[in-house]
Amino acid sequence: LDLKSIRGEFYYTSSQGRLSTKVDVAGIDELLAYMRVKDLYVIARIPAFRDYYYGLGHVAHGLIGDPVKVSLWMDSERCYWLNPDKEGTIMYIISILTELRTLGVDEVAFYDFRFPDTDKIVYNGDRLASIANAAKTLVEACSTETFTVSFISTDPSFNLPEGRCRIYMENVAASE
């Protein structure tokens, strides 16, 4: 189930941010409760580092596009991207994972668990190492015997951290 938009709107009743006005949030809450009662395996799909509203409210946690103005970089869909190196970004994501786990979600699959494909951001670190460290931190903090942290990627070289996690590959030829 998609449970959060790239804009940062939640499709279920969440204490983490804005609720979507385009989705029947009460209906999604009922669906999640029904799935929990029926003991169905629930996978939530959410964006990792794209979040317009969180970025807007937490500029220090975002990727900078203009170092002079210290303004966030915005992609073509008018969304801000969060910096995976920032503790505030990771703590925000952990709080979402914790909330979803308490709602009976069994697995969260992150998409956009990467840096944006642009040279228009100011970032001096090692991007691959930053993503790997963020994945490791999230898996260590949130995965349990009954809760899985997963990643959706188009990069066959994406390295999974140790722990209860998995990768879902998109747009990759089987021969790769």
Backbone as ProteinMPNN parsed JSONL, in Angstrom:
{"seq_chain_A": "LDLKSIRGEFYYTSSQGRLSTKVDVAGIDELLAYMRVKDLYVIARIPAFRDYYYGLGHVAHGLIGDPVKVSLWMDSERCYWLNPDKEGTIMYIISILTELRTLGVDEVAFYDFRFPDTDKIVYNGDRLASIANAAKTLVEACSTETFTVSFISTDPSFNLPEGRCRIYMENVAASE", "coords_chain_A": {"N_chain_A": [[0.831, -1.178, 0.0], [0.589, 2.182, -0.861], [1.42, 4.621, 1.383], [2.192, 7.173, 1.891], [2.829, 10.301, 0.386], [5.064, 11.827, -2.061], [5.013, 14.461, -1.524], [4.811, 14.572, 1.144], [2.484, 14.021, 2.414], [0.346, 12.108, 4.398], [-1.402, 9.034, 3.996], [-2.838, 7.733, 5.852], [-4.076, 7.981, 9.238], [-1.867, 9.883, 10.806], [0.635, 10.924, 13.115], [2.809, 12.213, 12.283], [2.807, 14.171, 10.334], [1.209, 16.107, 7.718], [-2.087, 15.16, 6.748], [-3.409, 13.584, 3.888], [-5.586, 15.228, 1.632], [-6.609, 14.224, -0.594], [-7.11, 11.591, -0.518], [-9.076, 9.014, 0.946], [-8.611, 9.006, 4.057], [-9.698, 7.922, 6.424], [-10.814, 5.628, 5.356], [-8.516, 4.227, 4.561], [-7.397, 3.823, 7.082], [-9.333, 2.078, 8.108], [-8.989, -0.063, 6.35], [-6.35, -0.844, 6.995], [-6.784, -1.67, 9.659], [-8.548, -3.806, 9.21], [-6.878, -5.53, 7.741], [-5.001, -6.114, 9.687], [-6.57, -7.486, 11.584], [-7.249, -9.719, 10.058], [-4.809, -10.849, 9.879], [-3.053, -10.394, 7.737], [-0.207, -10.049, 5.604], [1.324, -7.024, 5.461], [2.643, -4.607, 3.367], [4.023, -1.491, 3.326], [4.561, 1.122, 1.089], [6.703, 3.754, 0.768], [8.037, 7.052, 0.095], [11.495, 7.697, 0.551], [13.467, 9.895, 0.821], [12.232, 12.076, -0.341], [10.229, 14.732, 0.349], [8.155, 17.18, 0.514], [6.756, 18.847, 2.46], [7.988, 18.251, 4.958], [10.614, 18.959, 4.362], [10.243, 21.684, 3.823], [9.609, 22.63, 6.358], [11.87, 21.963, 7.758], [14.491, 22.983, 6.945], [17.222, 22.693, 7.445], [17.591, 19.979, 7.267], [17.506, 19.286, 4.66], [18.53, 18.88, 1.166], [20.728, 21.16, -0.193], [20.327, 23.617, -2.669], [21.083, 26.146, -3.441], [23.795, 27.612, -2.233], [24.334, 30.211, -1.38], [21.91, 31.502, -0.765], [21.079, 29.613, 0.943], [19.045, 27.778, 0.272], [16.676, 25.156, -0.303], [17.049, 22.474, -2.643], [14.845, 21.816, -5.311], [12.99, 19.354, -7.006], [11.805, 18.377, -10.341], [9.168, 17.761, -9.912], [8.422, 19.459, -8.017], [9.265, 18.925, -5.398], [11.012, 18.731, -2.319], [14.162, 17.332, -1.379], [15.448, 15.287, 1.166], [18.366, 15.278, 3.247], [20.29, 12.466, 3.611], [22.363, 12.279, 5.42], [21.795, 13.772, 7.625], [20.94, 13.818, 11.018], [18.388, 14.534, 11.903], [16.789, 13.938, 9.659], [16.994, 11.126, 9.541], [15.918, 10.447, 12.043], [13.302, 11.354, 11.728], [12.399, 9.594, 9.713], [12.676, 7.171, 11.089], [10.728, 7.581, 13.049], [8.426, 7.477, 11.482], [8.561, 4.814, 10.572], [8.317, 3.473, 13.016], [5.742, 4.244, 13.78], [4.22, 3.078, 11.69], [4.754, 0.389, 12.143], [3.443, 0.027, 14.602], [0.866, 0.208, 13.707], [0.412, -2.189, 12.558], [1.707, -2.801, 10.212], [3.848, -4.874, 8.343], [6.109, -4.65, 6.827], [8.157, -2.136, 5.402], [8.718, -0.632, 2.384], [11.022, 1.301, 0.881], [11.048, 3.779, -1.594], [12.905, 5.95, -3.783], [15.223, 5.975, -2.282], [17.855, 7.279, -2.292], [20.197, 9.632, -3.722], [19.081, 12.534, -5.494], [19.034, 12.546, -9.096], [20.97, 14.689, -10.14], [23.168, 17.466, -10.74], [22.89, 19.742, -9.435], [22.796, 20.129, -6.723], [24.253, 20.974, -3.566], [26.624, 19.116, -2.239], [29.115, 17.586, -0.541], [30.012, 15.171, 0.359], [30.491, 11.548, 0.271], [28.311, 10.085, -1.718], [27.328, 7.432, -2.14], [28.288, 6.119, 0.151], [26.934, 7.554, 2.094], [24.233, 6.879, 1.604], [24.372, 4.125, 2.047], [25.077, 4.114, 4.772], [22.809, 5.345, 5.891], [20.853, 3.409, 5.262], [21.819, 1.252, 6.758], [21.607, 2.295, 9.379], [18.798, 2.631, 9.615], [17.871, -0.019, 9.313], [19.141, -1.271, 11.475], [17.955, 0.136, 13.592], [15.216, -0.305, 13.326], [14.344, -2.791, 12.165], [12.988, -5.956, 13.021], [12.256, -9.238, 14.354], [9.764, -9.482, 13.302], [9.349, -7.363, 11.634], [10.212, -5.782, 8.669], [12.598, -3.867, 6.913], [12.774, -2.503, 3.817], [14.078, -1.868, 0.481], [13.578, -0.201, -2.559], [15.008, -0.306, -5.659], [16.817, 0.758, -8.587], [19.329, 0.194, -9.044], [21.56, -2.299, -9.45], [23.804, -2.663, -7.899], [23.265, -1.868, -5.353], [23.891, -2.157, -1.993], [22.763, -4.215, 0.502], [22.294, -3.692, 3.98], [23.367, -5.498, 6.97], [20.977, -7.534, 8.632], [17.357, -7.727, 9.084], [16.146, -7.269, 6.151], [15.4, -6.393, 2.745], [15.687, -6.204, -0.869], [13.989, -4.742, -3.558], [14.052, -4.894, -6.93], [13.798, -2.601, -9.597], [13.179, -2.008, -13.034], [15.395, -3.415, -14.017], [17.227, -5.557, -15.997], [16.781, -9.076, -16.17], [19.101, -10.476, -16.72], [21.007, -8.992, -15.495]], "CA_chain_A": [[0.0, 0.0, 0.0], [1.233, 3.486, -0.776], [0.877, 5.252, 2.584], [2.7, 8.537, 2.03], [3.162, 10.866, -0.925], [6.339, 12.537, -2.15], [4.771, 15.8, -0.974], [4.853, 14.466, 2.593], [1.128, 13.84, 2.917], [0.108, 10.736, 4.827], [-2.674, 8.483, 3.55], [-3.446, 7.14, 7.035], [-4.025, 8.928, 10.338], [-0.482, 9.91, 11.262], [1.053, 12.04, 13.971], [4.089, 12.668, 11.75], [2.706, 15.274, 9.376], [-0.083, 16.406, 7.092], [-2.894, 14.092, 6.18], [-3.818, 13.869, 2.519], [-6.98, 15.599, 1.387], [-6.971, 13.595, -1.864], [-7.327, 10.173, -0.251], [-9.973, 8.748, 2.072], [-7.727, 8.583, 5.146], [-10.469, 7.035, 7.304], [-10.936, 4.361, 4.636], [-7.213, 3.545, 4.658], [-7.311, 3.368, 8.477], [-10.192, 0.889, 8.217], [-8.329, -1.142, 5.61], [-5.221, -1.315, 7.812], [-7.339, -2.406, 10.801], [-9.072, -5.068, 8.672], [-5.739, -6.379, 7.389], [-4.392, -6.548, 10.95], [-7.466, -8.499, 12.151], [-7.154, -10.91, 9.208], [-3.417, -11.28, 9.963], [-2.458, -10.339, 6.404], [1.121, -9.446, 5.54], [1.125, -5.692, 4.899], [3.84, -3.868, 2.97], [3.797, -0.076, 3.039], [5.544, 1.708, 0.179], [6.778, 5.192, 1.032], [9.271, 7.69, -0.381], [12.478, 7.845, 1.626], [14.085, 11.205, 0.995], [11.439, 13.136, -0.986], [9.169, 15.135, 1.272], [8.007, 18.628, 0.38], [6.367, 19.549, 3.683], [9.021, 18.12, 5.993], [11.728, 19.794, 3.907], [9.855, 23.078, 3.99], [9.65, 22.953, 7.775], [13.152, 21.565, 8.344], [15.458, 23.303, 5.889], [18.545, 22.168, 7.824], [17.649, 18.543, 6.977], [17.335, 19.089, 3.224], [19.661, 19.052, 0.251], [20.826, 22.572, -0.56], [20.504, 23.901, -4.091], [21.749, 27.44, -3.567], [24.523, 27.81, -0.98], [24.328, 31.615, -0.98], [20.622, 31.746, -0.122], [20.808, 28.436, 1.772], [17.706, 27.306, -0.085], [16.605, 23.75, -0.657], [16.904, 22.109, -4.039], [13.524, 21.284, -5.614], [13.02, 18.581, -8.247], [10.842, 18.777, -11.375], [7.816, 17.563, -9.391], [8.308, 20.48, -6.98], [9.47, 18.309, -4.088], [12.323, 18.843, -1.702], [14.809, 16.078, -1.017], [16.092, 15.345, 2.467], [19.757, 14.844, 3.277], [20.389, 11.236, 4.404], [23.409, 12.424, 6.435], [21.312, 14.567, 8.754], [20.305, 13.025, 12.075], [16.965, 14.856, 11.909], [16.162, 13.176, 8.574], [16.924, 9.718, 9.945], [14.988, 10.345, 13.172], [11.967, 11.505, 11.142], [12.071, 8.335, 9.039], [12.494, 6.165, 12.144], [9.422, 7.809, 13.685], [7.409, 6.963, 10.553], [8.633, 3.35, 10.627], [7.775, 3.052, 14.31], [4.29, 4.43, 13.709], [3.658, 2.068, 10.797], [4.853, -0.909, 12.823], [2.374, -0.042, 15.607], [-0.401, 0.059, 12.992], [0.313, -3.547, 12.057], [2.44, -2.978, 8.961], [4.901, -5.872, 8.522], [7.297, -4.295, 6.041], [8.142, -0.853, 4.705], [9.586, -0.615, 1.213], [11.349, 2.683, 0.535], [11.515, 4.171, -2.921], [13.716, 7.186, -3.727], [16.253, 5.832, -1.255], [19.017, 7.642, -3.097], [20.307, 11.064, -3.985], [18.451, 12.846, -6.779], [19.916, 12.523, -10.265], [21.233, 16.065, -10.545], [24.414, 18.066, -10.277], [22.488, 21.063, -8.946], [22.754, 20.191, -5.261], [25.537, 21.167, -2.902], [26.888, 17.971, -1.369], [30.543, 17.304, -0.669], [30.335, 13.848, 0.884], [30.414, 10.364, -0.571], [26.873, 9.8, -1.822], [27.063, 6.002, -1.935], [28.529, 5.813, 1.562], [25.855, 8.177, 2.859], [23.037, 6.052, 1.427], [24.631, 2.855, 2.742], [25.026, 4.367, 6.206], [21.402, 5.581, 6.24], [20.174, 2.107, 5.212], [22.297, 0.485, 7.916], [21.021, 2.888, 10.581], [17.365, 2.332, 9.649], [17.676, -1.455, 9.542], [19.531, -1.556, 12.86], [17.036, 0.772, 14.536], [13.791, -0.623, 13.158], [13.962, -4.146, 11.778], [12.84, -6.912, 14.117], [11.859, -10.568, 13.866], [8.458, -9.399, 12.641], [9.245, -6.12, 10.858], [11.267, -5.726, 7.666], [12.873, -2.599, 6.238], [13.175, -2.869, 2.457], [14.477, -0.783, -0.402], [13.267, -0.38, -3.972], [16.138, 0.315, -6.344], [17.113, 0.421, -9.981], [20.776, -0.004, -9.051], [21.875, -3.663, -9.03], [24.931, -2.683, -6.965], [22.81, -1.424, -4.035], [24.307, -3.124, -0.982], [21.895, -4.3, 1.663], [22.985, -3.817, 5.257], [23.062, -6.693, 7.751], [19.721, -7.438, 9.364], [16.129, -8.144, 8.399], [15.846, -6.322, 5.082], [15.441, -6.959, 1.393], [15.687, -5.221, -1.939], [13.12, -4.972, -4.706], [14.697, -4.276, -8.078], [12.931, -2.058, -10.636], [13.793, -1.635, -14.312], [16.683, -4.072, -14.175], [17.093, -6.762, -16.811], [17.049, -10.307, -15.416], [20.493, -10.886, -16.939], [21.866, -8.206, -14.608]], "C_chain_A": [[0.875, 1.241, 0.0], [0.6, 4.214, 0.407], [1.388, 6.661, 2.822], [3.082, 9.027, 0.636], [4.547, 11.528, -0.89], [6.215, 13.965, -1.624], [4.848, 15.781, 0.56], [3.484, 14.341, 3.212], [0.904, 12.361, 3.219], [-1.29, 10.301, 4.416], [-3.402, 7.747, 4.669], [-3.365, 8.189, 8.145], [-2.651, 8.842, 10.991], [-0.246, 11.112, 12.167], [2.326, 12.684, 13.435], [3.993, 13.851, 10.797], [1.295, 15.427, 8.847], [-0.781, 15.154, 6.594], [-3.334, 14.527, 4.786], [-5.291, 14.26, 2.472], [-7.488, 14.942, 0.105], [-7.302, 12.121, -1.717], [-8.284, 10.054, 0.937], [-9.142, 8.148, 3.209], [-8.452, 7.622, 6.088], [-10.639, 5.659, 6.665], [-9.644, 3.555, 4.695], [-7.014, 3.025, 6.076], [-8.132, 2.092, 8.675], [-9.562, -0.301, 7.507], [-7.162, -1.708, 6.411], [-5.711, -2.129, 9.011], [-7.872, -3.775, 10.358], [-7.927, -6.04, 8.362], [-5.045, -6.917, 8.637], [-5.237, -7.663, 11.571], [-7.364, -9.811, 11.372], [-5.738, -11.493, 9.174], [-2.771, -11.394, 8.576], [-1.097, -9.663, 6.475], [0.997, -8.122, 4.794], [2.474, -5.046, 4.61], [3.421, -2.438, 2.638], [4.913, 0.405, 2.123], [5.53, 3.212, 0.416], [8.065, 5.761, 0.439], [10.224, 7.897, 0.798], [12.883, 9.299, 1.825], [13.379, 12.336, 0.249], [10.279, 13.483, -0.068], [9.081, 16.657, 1.275], [7.761, 19.31, 1.731], [7.408, 19.42, 4.791], [10.228, 18.983, 5.625], [11.452, 21.274, 4.123], [9.971, 23.512, 5.45], [10.976, 22.673, 8.456], [14.27, 21.756, 7.307], [16.843, 22.717, 6.193], [18.695, 20.681, 7.511], [17.581, 18.249, 5.476], [18.628, 19.209, 2.445], [19.62, 20.482, -0.285], [21.074, 22.713, -2.06], [21.251, 25.196, -4.325], [22.461, 27.746, -2.252], [24.52, 29.265, -0.49], [23.04, 31.934, -0.216], [20.284, 30.679, 0.922], [19.366, 27.969, 1.535], [17.77, 25.854, -0.541], [16.484, 23.566, -2.166], [15.53, 21.469, -4.218], [13.584, 20.549, -6.947], [11.913, 19.041, -9.205], [9.389, 18.566, -10.95], [7.548, 18.474, -8.19], [8.361, 19.889, -5.571], [10.891, 18.563, -3.616], [12.842, 17.448, -1.377], [15.534, 16.288, 0.302], [17.504, 14.776, 2.379], [19.875, 13.61, 4.173], [21.482, 11.288, 5.475], [22.923, 13.127, 7.693], [20.571, 13.677, 9.761], [18.802, 13.279, 12.116], [16.194, 14.111, 10.833], [15.951, 11.734, 9.007], [15.928, 9.536, 11.087], [13.536, 10.484, 12.69], [11.527, 10.196, 10.487], [11.848, 7.224, 10.063], [11.136, 6.345, 12.816], [8.283, 7.328, 12.789], [7.381, 5.438, 10.601], [8.011, 2.817, 11.919], [6.257, 3.155, 14.309], [3.639, 3.353, 12.84], [3.692, 0.68, 11.436], [3.736, -1.052, 13.858], [0.991, -0.179, 14.967], [-0.585, -1.335, 12.391], [0.976, -3.78, 10.715], [3.622, -3.919, 9.231], [6.215, -5.496, 7.845], [7.092, -2.919, 5.438], [9.161, -0.936, 3.58], [9.784, 0.843, 0.799], [11.664, 2.813, -0.94], [12.168, 5.536, -2.786], [14.703, 7.143, -2.56], [17.605, 6.026, -1.957], [19.149, 9.159, -3.085], [19.609, 11.336, -5.311], [19.492, 12.856, -7.894], [20.093, 13.947, -10.789], [22.607, 16.485, -10.064], [24.137, 19.445, -9.68], [22.316, 21.133, -7.428], [24.17, 20.375, -4.732], [25.704, 20.013, -1.92], [28.332, 17.549, -1.584], [30.943, 15.921, -0.194], [30.283, 12.764, -0.176], [28.953, 9.909, -0.604], [26.557, 8.332, -1.56], [27.244, 5.605, -0.475], [27.416, 6.383, 2.44], [24.579, 7.342, 2.783], [23.207, 4.722, 2.157], [24.537, 3.029, 4.255], [23.585, 4.601, 6.672], [20.629, 4.259, 6.255], [20.556, 1.268, 6.434], [21.652, 0.995, 9.204], [19.544, 2.534, 10.703], [17.098, 0.854, 9.93], [18.028, -1.801, 10.989], [18.514, -1.021, 13.86], [15.628, 0.196, 14.477], [13.454, -2.062, 12.81], [13.952, -5.053, 13.015], [12.527, -8.273, 13.506], [10.572, -10.506, 13.045], [8.285, -8.138, 11.806], [10.471, -5.989, 9.959], [11.372, -4.325, 7.074], [13.446, -2.953, 4.87], [13.419, -1.633, 1.604], [14.12, -1.16, -1.832], [14.347, 0.374, -4.742], [16.19, -0.09, -7.807], [18.594, 0.099, -10.132], [21.118, -1.409, -8.551], [23.055, -3.74, -8.056], [24.552, -2.175, -5.569], [23.136, -2.509, -3.023], [23.368, -3.08, 0.213], [22.732, -4.368, 2.937], [22.645, -5.154, 5.919], [21.739, -6.481, 8.469], [18.541, -7.847, 8.511], [15.741, -7.068, 7.391], [15.881, -7.052, 3.751], [15.446, -5.832, 0.382], [14.717, -5.685, -3.023], [13.736, -4.201, -5.862], [13.649, -3.827, -9.103], [13.764, -1.778, -11.878], [15.189, -2.196, -14.493], [16.442, -5.366, -14.948], [17.475, -7.985, -15.965], [18.496, -10.765, -15.572], [21.463, -10.13, -16.065], [21.737, -8.684, -13.176]], "O_chain_A": [[1.814, 1.334, 0.791], [-0.615, 4.405, 0.438], [1.061, 7.28, 3.835], [3.592, 8.266, -0.186], [5.116, 11.754, 0.178], [7.222, 14.601, -1.314], [4.938, 16.83, 1.197], [3.331, 14.535, 4.418], [1.224, 11.486, 2.415], [-2.241, 11.081, 4.474], [-4.479, 7.195, 4.445], [-2.655, 9.184, 7.999], [-2.32, 7.852, 11.645], [-0.852, 12.17, 11.999], [2.867, 13.599, 14.057], [5.009, 14.472, 10.487], [0.327, 14.948, 9.437], [-0.154, 14.222, 6.09], [-3.597, 15.706, 4.548], [-6.125, 13.695, 3.179], [-8.659, 15.084, -0.246], [-7.724, 11.474, -2.675], [-8.288, 10.906, 1.826], [-8.993, 6.93, 3.304], [-7.879, 6.614, 6.503], [-10.611, 4.642, 7.358], [-9.678, 2.336, 4.863], [-6.521, 1.913, 6.264], [-7.685, 1.148, 9.327], [-9.601, -1.422, 8.015], [-7.004, -2.926, 6.495], [-5.124, -3.159, 9.344], [-7.671, -4.777, 11.044], [-8.005, -7.226, 8.685], [-4.558, -8.047, 8.641], [-4.696, -8.668, 12.032], [-7.39, -10.89, 11.965], [-5.495, -12.507, 8.519], [-2.049, -12.347, 8.283], [-0.872, -8.799, 7.322], [0.609, -8.099, 3.626], [3.334, -4.95, 5.486], [2.571, -2.211, 1.776], [6.086, 0.118, 2.366], [4.494, 3.865, 0.287], [9.059, 5.05, 0.295], [9.798, 8.232, 1.903], [12.659, 9.865, 2.895], [13.892, 13.455, 0.216], [9.449, 12.632, 0.251], [9.848, 17.331, 1.962], [8.476, 20.241, 2.098], [7.679, 20.394, 5.493], [10.796, 19.659, 6.482], [12.328, 22.022, 4.556], [10.385, 24.634, 5.738], [11.194, 23.088, 9.594], [14.899, 20.795, 6.865], [17.55, 22.294, 5.279], [19.815, 20.17, 7.49], [17.597, 17.086, 5.071], [19.671, 19.584, 2.979], [18.587, 20.943, -0.77], [21.913, 22.022, -2.637], [21.978, 25.325, -5.31], [21.816, 28.099, -1.264], [24.689, 29.51, 0.705], [23.076, 32.556, 0.845], [19.328, 30.821, 1.686], [18.586, 27.793, 2.471], [18.774, 25.392, -1.084], [15.896, 24.391, -2.866], [15.097, 20.675, -3.382], [14.16, 21.054, -7.911], [11.178, 19.982, -8.906], [8.478, 19.129, -11.558], [6.582, 18.285, -7.451], [7.614, 20.291, -4.68], [11.835, 18.602, -4.405], [12.074, 16.517, -1.135], [16.152, 17.328, 0.53], [17.795, 13.913, 1.551], [19.593, 13.691, 5.368], [21.521, 10.423, 6.35], [23.591, 13.072, 8.725], [19.696, 12.893, 9.395], [18.023, 12.352, 12.339], [15.06, 13.692, 11.067], [14.86, 11.185, 8.857], [15.17, 8.566, 11.094], [12.646, 9.8, 13.196], [10.399, 9.747, 10.692], [10.927, 6.421, 9.914], [10.464, 5.359, 13.121], [7.278, 6.824, 13.289], [6.31, 4.836, 10.663], [7.272, 1.832, 11.905], [5.568, 2.252, 14.784], [2.616, 2.783, 13.22], [2.756, -0.104, 11.28], [3.145, -2.124, 13.985], [0.05, -0.633, 15.618], [-1.618, -1.625, 11.786], [0.824, -4.855, 10.133], [4.315, -3.771, 10.237], [7.288, -5.957, 8.234], [5.989, -2.575, 5.015], [10.324, -1.271, 3.804], [8.835, 1.528, 0.416], [12.46, 2.043, -1.479], [11.995, 6.207, -1.768], [14.976, 8.165, -1.931], [18.367, 5.085, -2.177], [18.321, 9.869, -2.514], [19.552, 10.454, -6.168], [20.669, 13.137, -7.666], [19.447, 14.353, -11.755], [23.142, 15.932, -9.104], [25.063, 20.222, -9.449], [21.75, 22.096, -6.911], [25.148, 19.983, -5.368], [25.015, 19.942, -0.902], [28.719, 17.193, -2.697], [32.104, 15.536, -0.332], [30.061, 13.03, -1.358], [28.435, 9.403, 0.391], [25.614, 8.023, -0.831], [26.446, 4.844, 0.07], [27.008, 5.755, 3.417], [23.918, 7.128, 3.799], [22.278, 4.251, 2.813], [23.974, 2.177, 4.942], [23.186, 4.109, 7.727], [19.836, 4.019, 7.165], [19.697, 0.649, 7.062], [21.201, 0.199, 10.028], [19.085, 2.172, 11.787], [16.197, 0.519, 10.7], [17.298, -2.54, 11.649], [18.243, -1.668, 14.872], [14.916, 0.21, 15.481], [12.358, -2.518, 13.136], [14.784, -4.93, 13.914], [12.534, -8.433, 12.286], [10.321, -11.367, 12.201], [7.187, -7.869, 11.32], [11.61, -6.073, 10.418], [10.364, -3.685, 6.774], [14.475, -3.621, 4.774], [13.027, -0.519, 1.952], [14.332, -2.294, -2.259], [14.573, 1.56, -4.5], [15.677, -1.136, -8.205], [19.055, -0.23, -11.225], [20.982, -1.688, -7.36], [23.279, -4.787, -7.448], [25.414, -2.062, -4.698], [22.707, -3.653, -3.175], [23.201, -2.042, 0.853], [23.768, -5.033, 2.964], [21.737, -5.858, 5.474], [21.421, -5.361, 8.87], [18.7, -8.261, 7.363], [15.089, -6.082, 7.737], [16.341, -8.19, 3.66], [15.239, -4.667, 0.719], [14.645, -6.869, -3.351], [13.919, -2.987, -5.776], [12.73, -4.577, -9.433], [14.918, -1.359, -11.781], [16.064, -1.536, -15.055], [15.57, -6.163, -14.599], [18.39, -7.917, -15.144], [19.057, -11.374, -14.661], [22.608, -10.549, -15.896], [22.386, -8.141, -12.282]]}, "name": "protein", "num_of_chains": 1, "seq": "LDLKSIRGEFYYTSSQGRLSTKVDVAGIDELLAYMRVKDLYVIARIPAFRDYYYGLGHVAHGLIGDPVKVSLWMDSERCYWLNPDKEGTIMYIISILTELRTLGVDEVAFYDFRFPDTDKIVYNGDRLASIANAAKTLVEACSTETFTVSFISTDPSFNLPEGRCRIYMENVAASE"}
